[in-house]
XYZ file of C-alpha atoms in Angstrom:
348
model
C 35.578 14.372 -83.947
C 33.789 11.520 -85.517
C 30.534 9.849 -85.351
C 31.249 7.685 -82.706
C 32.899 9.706 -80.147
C 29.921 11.550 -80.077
C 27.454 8.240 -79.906
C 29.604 8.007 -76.660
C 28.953 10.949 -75.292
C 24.913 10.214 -76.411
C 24.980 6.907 -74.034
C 26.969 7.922 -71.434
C 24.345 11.080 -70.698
C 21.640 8.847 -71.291
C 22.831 6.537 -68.749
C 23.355 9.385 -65.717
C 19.790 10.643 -66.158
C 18.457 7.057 -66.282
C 20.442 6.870 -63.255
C 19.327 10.484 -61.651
C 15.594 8.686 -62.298
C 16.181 5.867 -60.434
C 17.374 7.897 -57.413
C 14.104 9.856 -57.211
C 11.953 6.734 -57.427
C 13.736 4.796 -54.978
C 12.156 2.568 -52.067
C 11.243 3.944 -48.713
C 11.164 1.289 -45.820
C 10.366 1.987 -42.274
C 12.137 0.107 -39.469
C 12.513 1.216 -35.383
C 15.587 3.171 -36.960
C 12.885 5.593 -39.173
C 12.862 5.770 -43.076
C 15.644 5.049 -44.970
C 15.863 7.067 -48.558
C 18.424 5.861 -50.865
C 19.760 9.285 -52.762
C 22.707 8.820 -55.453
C 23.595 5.450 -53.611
C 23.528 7.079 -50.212
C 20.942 6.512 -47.423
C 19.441 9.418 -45.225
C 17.201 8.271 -42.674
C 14.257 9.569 -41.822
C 11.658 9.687 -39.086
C 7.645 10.507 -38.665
C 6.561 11.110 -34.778
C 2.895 11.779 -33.773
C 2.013 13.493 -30.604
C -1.184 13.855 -28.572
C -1.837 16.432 -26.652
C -4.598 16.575 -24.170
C -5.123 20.866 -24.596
C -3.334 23.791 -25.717
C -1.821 25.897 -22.511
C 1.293 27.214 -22.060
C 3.145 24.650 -20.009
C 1.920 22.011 -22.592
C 2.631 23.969 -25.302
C 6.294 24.637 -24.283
C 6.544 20.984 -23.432
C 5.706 20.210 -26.973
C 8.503 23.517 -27.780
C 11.125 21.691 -26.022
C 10.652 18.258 -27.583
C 11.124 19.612 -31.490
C 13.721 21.549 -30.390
C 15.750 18.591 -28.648
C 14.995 16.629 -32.083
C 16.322 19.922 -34.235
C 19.535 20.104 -31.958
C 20.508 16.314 -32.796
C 19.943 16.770 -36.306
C 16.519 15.630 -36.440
C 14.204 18.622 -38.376
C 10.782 18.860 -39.535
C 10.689 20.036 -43.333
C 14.454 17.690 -43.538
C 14.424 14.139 -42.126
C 11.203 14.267 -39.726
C 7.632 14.503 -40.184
C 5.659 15.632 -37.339
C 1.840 14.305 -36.667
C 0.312 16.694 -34.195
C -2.954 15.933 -33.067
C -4.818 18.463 -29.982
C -7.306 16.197 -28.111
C -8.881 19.693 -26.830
C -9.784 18.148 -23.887
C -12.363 15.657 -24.673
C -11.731 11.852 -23.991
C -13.776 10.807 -27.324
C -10.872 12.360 -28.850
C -8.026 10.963 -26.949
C -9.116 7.984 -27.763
C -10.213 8.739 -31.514
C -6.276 9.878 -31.839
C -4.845 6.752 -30.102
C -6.257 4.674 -31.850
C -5.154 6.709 -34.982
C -1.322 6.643 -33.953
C -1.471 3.202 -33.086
C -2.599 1.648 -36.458
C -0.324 4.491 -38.250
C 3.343 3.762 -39.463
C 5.241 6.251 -37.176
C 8.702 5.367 -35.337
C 7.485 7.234 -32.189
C 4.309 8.363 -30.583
C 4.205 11.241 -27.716
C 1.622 11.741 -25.532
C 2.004 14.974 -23.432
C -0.419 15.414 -20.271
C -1.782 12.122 -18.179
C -5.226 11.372 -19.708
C -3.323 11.089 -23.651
C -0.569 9.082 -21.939
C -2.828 6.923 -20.614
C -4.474 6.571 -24.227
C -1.122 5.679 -25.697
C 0.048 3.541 -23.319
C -3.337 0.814 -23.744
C -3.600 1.462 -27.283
C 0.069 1.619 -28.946
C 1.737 -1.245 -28.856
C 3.868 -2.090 -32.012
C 5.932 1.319 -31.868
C 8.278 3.092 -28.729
C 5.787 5.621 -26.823
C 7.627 8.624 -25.272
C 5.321 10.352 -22.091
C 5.839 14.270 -20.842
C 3.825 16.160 -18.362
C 2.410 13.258 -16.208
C 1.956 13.631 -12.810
C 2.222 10.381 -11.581
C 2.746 7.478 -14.567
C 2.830 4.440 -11.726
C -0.568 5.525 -10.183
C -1.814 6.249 -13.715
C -1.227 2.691 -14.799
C 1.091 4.193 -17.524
C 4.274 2.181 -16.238
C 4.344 -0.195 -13.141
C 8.153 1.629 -12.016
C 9.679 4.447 -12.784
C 13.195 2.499 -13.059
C 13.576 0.537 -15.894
C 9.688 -0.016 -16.610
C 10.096 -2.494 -19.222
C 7.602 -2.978 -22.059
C 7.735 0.039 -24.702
C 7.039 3.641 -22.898
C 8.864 5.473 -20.901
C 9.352 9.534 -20.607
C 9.472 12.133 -17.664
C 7.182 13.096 -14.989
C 6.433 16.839 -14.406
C 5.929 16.274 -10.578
C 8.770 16.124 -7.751
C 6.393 15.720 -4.670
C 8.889 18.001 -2.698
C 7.736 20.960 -4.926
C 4.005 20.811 -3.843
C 5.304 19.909 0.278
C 6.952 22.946 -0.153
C 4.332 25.321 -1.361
C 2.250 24.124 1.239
C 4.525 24.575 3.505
C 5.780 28.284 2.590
C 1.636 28.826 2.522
C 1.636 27.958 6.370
C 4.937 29.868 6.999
C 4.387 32.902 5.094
C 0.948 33.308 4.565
C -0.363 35.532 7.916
C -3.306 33.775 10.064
C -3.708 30.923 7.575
C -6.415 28.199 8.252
C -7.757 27.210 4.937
C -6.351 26.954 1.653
C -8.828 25.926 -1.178
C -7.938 23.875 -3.986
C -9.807 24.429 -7.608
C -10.105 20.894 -9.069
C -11.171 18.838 -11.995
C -11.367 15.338 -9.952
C -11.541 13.606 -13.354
C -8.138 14.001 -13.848
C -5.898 11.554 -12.319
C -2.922 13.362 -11.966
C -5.065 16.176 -9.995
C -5.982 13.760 -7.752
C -2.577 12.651 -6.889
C -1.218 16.577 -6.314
C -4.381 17.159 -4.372
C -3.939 14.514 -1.718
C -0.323 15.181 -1.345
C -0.768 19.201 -0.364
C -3.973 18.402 1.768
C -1.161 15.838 3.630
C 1.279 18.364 3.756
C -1.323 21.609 5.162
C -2.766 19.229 7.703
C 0.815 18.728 9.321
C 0.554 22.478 9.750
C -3.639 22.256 10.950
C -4.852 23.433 7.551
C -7.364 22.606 5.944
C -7.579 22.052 2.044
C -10.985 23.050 1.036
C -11.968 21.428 -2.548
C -14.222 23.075 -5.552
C -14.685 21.001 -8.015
C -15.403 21.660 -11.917
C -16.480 19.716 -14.397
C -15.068 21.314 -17.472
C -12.963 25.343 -18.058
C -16.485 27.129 -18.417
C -16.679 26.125 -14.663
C -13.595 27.962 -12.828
C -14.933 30.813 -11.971
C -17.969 30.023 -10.184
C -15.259 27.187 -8.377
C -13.184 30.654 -7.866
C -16.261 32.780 -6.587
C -17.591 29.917 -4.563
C -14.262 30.157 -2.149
C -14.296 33.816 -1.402
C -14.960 34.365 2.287
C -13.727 30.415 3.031
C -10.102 30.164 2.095
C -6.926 32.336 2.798
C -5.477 31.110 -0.431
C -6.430 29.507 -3.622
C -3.809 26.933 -4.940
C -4.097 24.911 -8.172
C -2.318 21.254 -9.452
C -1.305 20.455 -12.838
C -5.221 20.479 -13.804
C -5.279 20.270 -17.455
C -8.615 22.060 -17.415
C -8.164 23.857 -14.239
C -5.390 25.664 -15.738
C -6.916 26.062 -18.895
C -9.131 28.985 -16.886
C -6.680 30.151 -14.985
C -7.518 33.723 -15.689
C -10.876 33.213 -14.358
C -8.982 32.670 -10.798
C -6.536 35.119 -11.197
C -9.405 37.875 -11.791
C -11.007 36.722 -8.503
C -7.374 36.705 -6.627
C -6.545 40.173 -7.595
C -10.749 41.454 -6.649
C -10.367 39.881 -3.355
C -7.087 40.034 -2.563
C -6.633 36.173 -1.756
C -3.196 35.021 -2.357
C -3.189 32.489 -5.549
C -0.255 29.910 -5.696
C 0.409 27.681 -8.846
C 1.989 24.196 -9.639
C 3.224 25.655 -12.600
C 5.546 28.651 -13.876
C 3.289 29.542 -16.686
C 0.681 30.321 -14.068
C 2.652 32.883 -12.258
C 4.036 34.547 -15.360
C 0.024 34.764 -16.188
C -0.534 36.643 -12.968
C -0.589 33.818 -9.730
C 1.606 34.875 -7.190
C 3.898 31.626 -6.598
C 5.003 28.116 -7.358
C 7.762 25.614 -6.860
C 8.567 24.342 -10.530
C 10.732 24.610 -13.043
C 10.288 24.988 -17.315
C 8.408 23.301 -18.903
C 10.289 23.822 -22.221
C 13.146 22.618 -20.834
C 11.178 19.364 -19.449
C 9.999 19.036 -22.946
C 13.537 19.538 -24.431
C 14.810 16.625 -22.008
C 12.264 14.077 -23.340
C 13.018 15.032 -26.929
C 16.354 13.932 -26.111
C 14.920 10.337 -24.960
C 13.164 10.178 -28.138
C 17.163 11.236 -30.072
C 18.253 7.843 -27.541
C 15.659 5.717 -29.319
C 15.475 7.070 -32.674
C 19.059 7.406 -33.444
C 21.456 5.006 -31.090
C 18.623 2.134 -30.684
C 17.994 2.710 -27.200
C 15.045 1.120 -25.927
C 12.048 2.471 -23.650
C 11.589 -0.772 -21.150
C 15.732 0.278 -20.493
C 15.114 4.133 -19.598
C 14.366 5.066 -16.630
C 11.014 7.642 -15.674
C 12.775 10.649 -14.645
C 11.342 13.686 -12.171
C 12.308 17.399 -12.227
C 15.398 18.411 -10.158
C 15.863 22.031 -10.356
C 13.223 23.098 -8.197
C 13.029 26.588 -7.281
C 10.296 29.046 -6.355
C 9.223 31.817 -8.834
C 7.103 35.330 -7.670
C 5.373 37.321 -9.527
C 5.760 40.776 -7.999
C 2.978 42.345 -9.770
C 0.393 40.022 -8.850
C 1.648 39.891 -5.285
C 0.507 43.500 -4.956
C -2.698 42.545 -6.630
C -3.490 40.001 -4.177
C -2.691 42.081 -1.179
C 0.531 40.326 -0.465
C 3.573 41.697 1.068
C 6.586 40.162 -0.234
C 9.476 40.030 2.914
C 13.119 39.888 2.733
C 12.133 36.812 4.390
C 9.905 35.053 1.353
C 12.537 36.447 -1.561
C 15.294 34.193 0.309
C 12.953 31.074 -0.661
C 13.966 31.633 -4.215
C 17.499 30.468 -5.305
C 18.115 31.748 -8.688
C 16.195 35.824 -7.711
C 16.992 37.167 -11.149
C 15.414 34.691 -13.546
C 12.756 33.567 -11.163
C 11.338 36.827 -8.979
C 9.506 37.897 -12.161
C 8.935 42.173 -11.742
C-alpha cells in the first residue's frame, strides 16, 4: 500500500472523531415538548419535572409512587430522559412558598404539586410552565381551578375526594355503629381541604341526628391530646384527608385501641396503619393516573386548560380486622357485605 492510501485512512478517522466530538457537545434547548439532545444526528428528548409535596405520609408518598411510575411505563425514566426535582415542604407554609417560587423561576417542562396547600402555591406562583395537581380535596373551593371541566389556563390534575365516599362512612357510622350519638372529628382547620371533608360528614351525621364533635390541632405534636380530649364524648373518632392530622395518626390509633372507640379513616393507608375503616381507593394508583396526564402533556402536546379535573371512581370500603378487635368492634356478616372487592380490601 502506498503513502497515500494510508493519508486516507489518517483523514477519514480524523474526521469521525471530530465528528463523535461534536455529538457530545451538542446544544440542549428546552421547549413545552422537554429537551431535545442531538446524538449522532438523532434527537432524544428529554424532560425535567419538579414536585412539591406538602409532607411525607403514606398516601402522599404513594401518590408521588404512582406518578414516576406512570412516566416510567410511557417511556419516560429518571437516570434516561427525565430529571426529577423533588422538593418536601414538611409541612410549613414558609416552605411551600420558598419552593414555588423556586419551580416557578426554574426551567422545568412540568411542575406537580401533591396535597392542597402546595397546589395552591403552584397554582398563584407558576405561570410560564403546565402545573399537574394530585391529592386535593376540593381544587374549585381551593381557588386552584374555577371548574373541574375544562378549567382553562395551565393546571389541571385529579382530586382525591368523591363526596359519596365520606356520605357513606357517615352513613355506615350511623347504621353500624351500636347507640351512636356523637362522632368526633380530629382537625387541623388550617387546611382547606379539611374544612371541606369536615362540613360534608357533619351534613351527612346530622341527617341521621349525630353530632360531629370537632378537636382541633394546630400542628402533629398536637393529636393526641385532640385524641385524649374526646374520650368519654364521642362513639367514634373519624379523620379527613388532614395533611397533619394524618401525619399522627398513630397517636389516635393508640387511643382507639386503649378505649375501644371505633376509628374510621378517609384514607386506605390509615386502616392498613391500624383504623378500622374507610371508603377510598389507592392512592398509588391515583398518583399513577395523573402521571399519565403529565405523559398527555409532555409527549402528545396536550394541554392543561383542555383536561378535565377528574374524581376517584372505584370506591369501596376497606376493614382492618385486627384493629376492629382492638377497638372493641364486632364485625357482622352484615358490615363485610359493605365491601365489594372482600379479598383485597378486608385486610386480616
Amino acid at each position: 500500500m502506498n503513502r497515500k492510501f494510508w493519508l486516507s485512512i489518517a483523514l477519514a478517522s480524523i474526521m469521525v472523531v471530530t465528528a463523535a466530538c461534536g455529538a457530545n457537545t451538542g446544544k440542549s434547548g428546552t421547549n413545552n415538548e422537554g429537551s431535545t439532545t442531538n446524538t449522532a444526528g438523532s434527537s432524544e428528548k428529554t424532560y425535567k419535572i419538579a414536585v412539591s409535596q406538602i409532607v411525607e405520609h403514606p398516601s402522599l408518598d404513594a401518590t408521588y409512587d404512582g406518578f414516576v411510575a406512570a412516566l416510567k411505563d410511557a417511556g419516560i425514566e429518571e437516570g434516561k430522559n427525565l430529571e426529577l426535582d423533588f422538593n418536601n415542604a414538611q409541612g410549613d407554609p414558609t416552605n411551600i412558598k420558598t419552593i414555588s417560587q423556586k419551580i416557578a423561576n426554574s426551567k422545568s417542562d412540568l411542575a406537580l404539586g401533591i396535597a392542597t396547600p402546595t397546589a395552591q402555591a403552584l397554582a398563584d406562583d407558576v405561570k410560564d410552565m403546565p402545573v399537574l395537581f394530585a391529592a386535593v380535596t376540593d381544587p374549585v373551593e381551593a381557588g386552584i381551578v374555577t371548574q373541574l371541566e375544562a378549567p382553562g389556563g395551565n393546571i389541571t390534575g385529579a382530586s382525591d375526594t368523591n363526596p359519596a365516599a365520606i356520605t357513606q362512612t357517615m352513613d355506615f357510622i350511623a347504621s353500624q355503629i351500636p347507640d351512636v350519638k356523637n362522632v368526633g372529628l380530629i382537625i387541623n382547620e388550617g387546611e382547606q381541604n379539611a374544612v371541606v371533608m369536615a362540613k360534608i360528614a357533619e351534613e351527612a351525621l346530622a341527617k341521621h341526628n349525630i353530632k360531629l364533635i370537632k378537636a382541633s390541632v394546630a400542628n402533629s405534636s398536637d393529636v393526641k391530646q385532640a385524641a385524649d380530649s374526646l374520650v368519654g364524648r364521642v362513639d367514634a373518632i373519624y379523620i379527613t384527608l388532614d395533611n397533619m392530622v394524618v401525619t399522627g395518626a398513630d397517636a389516635i390509633i393508640e387511643v382507639a385501641n386503649e378505649k375501644d372507640i371505633p376509628f374510621f379513616s378517609a384514607d386506605r393507608d390509615t386502616v392498613e396503619k391500624g383504623a378500622f375503616a374507610a371508603v377510598g381507593f389507592k392512592y398509588y394508583d391515583h398518583g399513577y393516573e395523573v402521571g399519565q396526564m403529565a405523559v398527555e402533556i409532555l409527549k402528545n402536546g396536550k394541554k392543561p386548560a383542555e383536561m378535565n379535573v377528574t374524581v376517584p371512581q372505584k370506591l369501596d370500603f376497606i376493614f382492618n380486622m385486627k384493629a376492629a378487635a382492638e377497638q372493641g368492634i364486632t364485625v357482622t356478616d352484615e358490615m363485610k357485605a359493605f365491601v365489594k372487592d372482600q379479598a383485597n380490601n378486608i385486610i386480616e
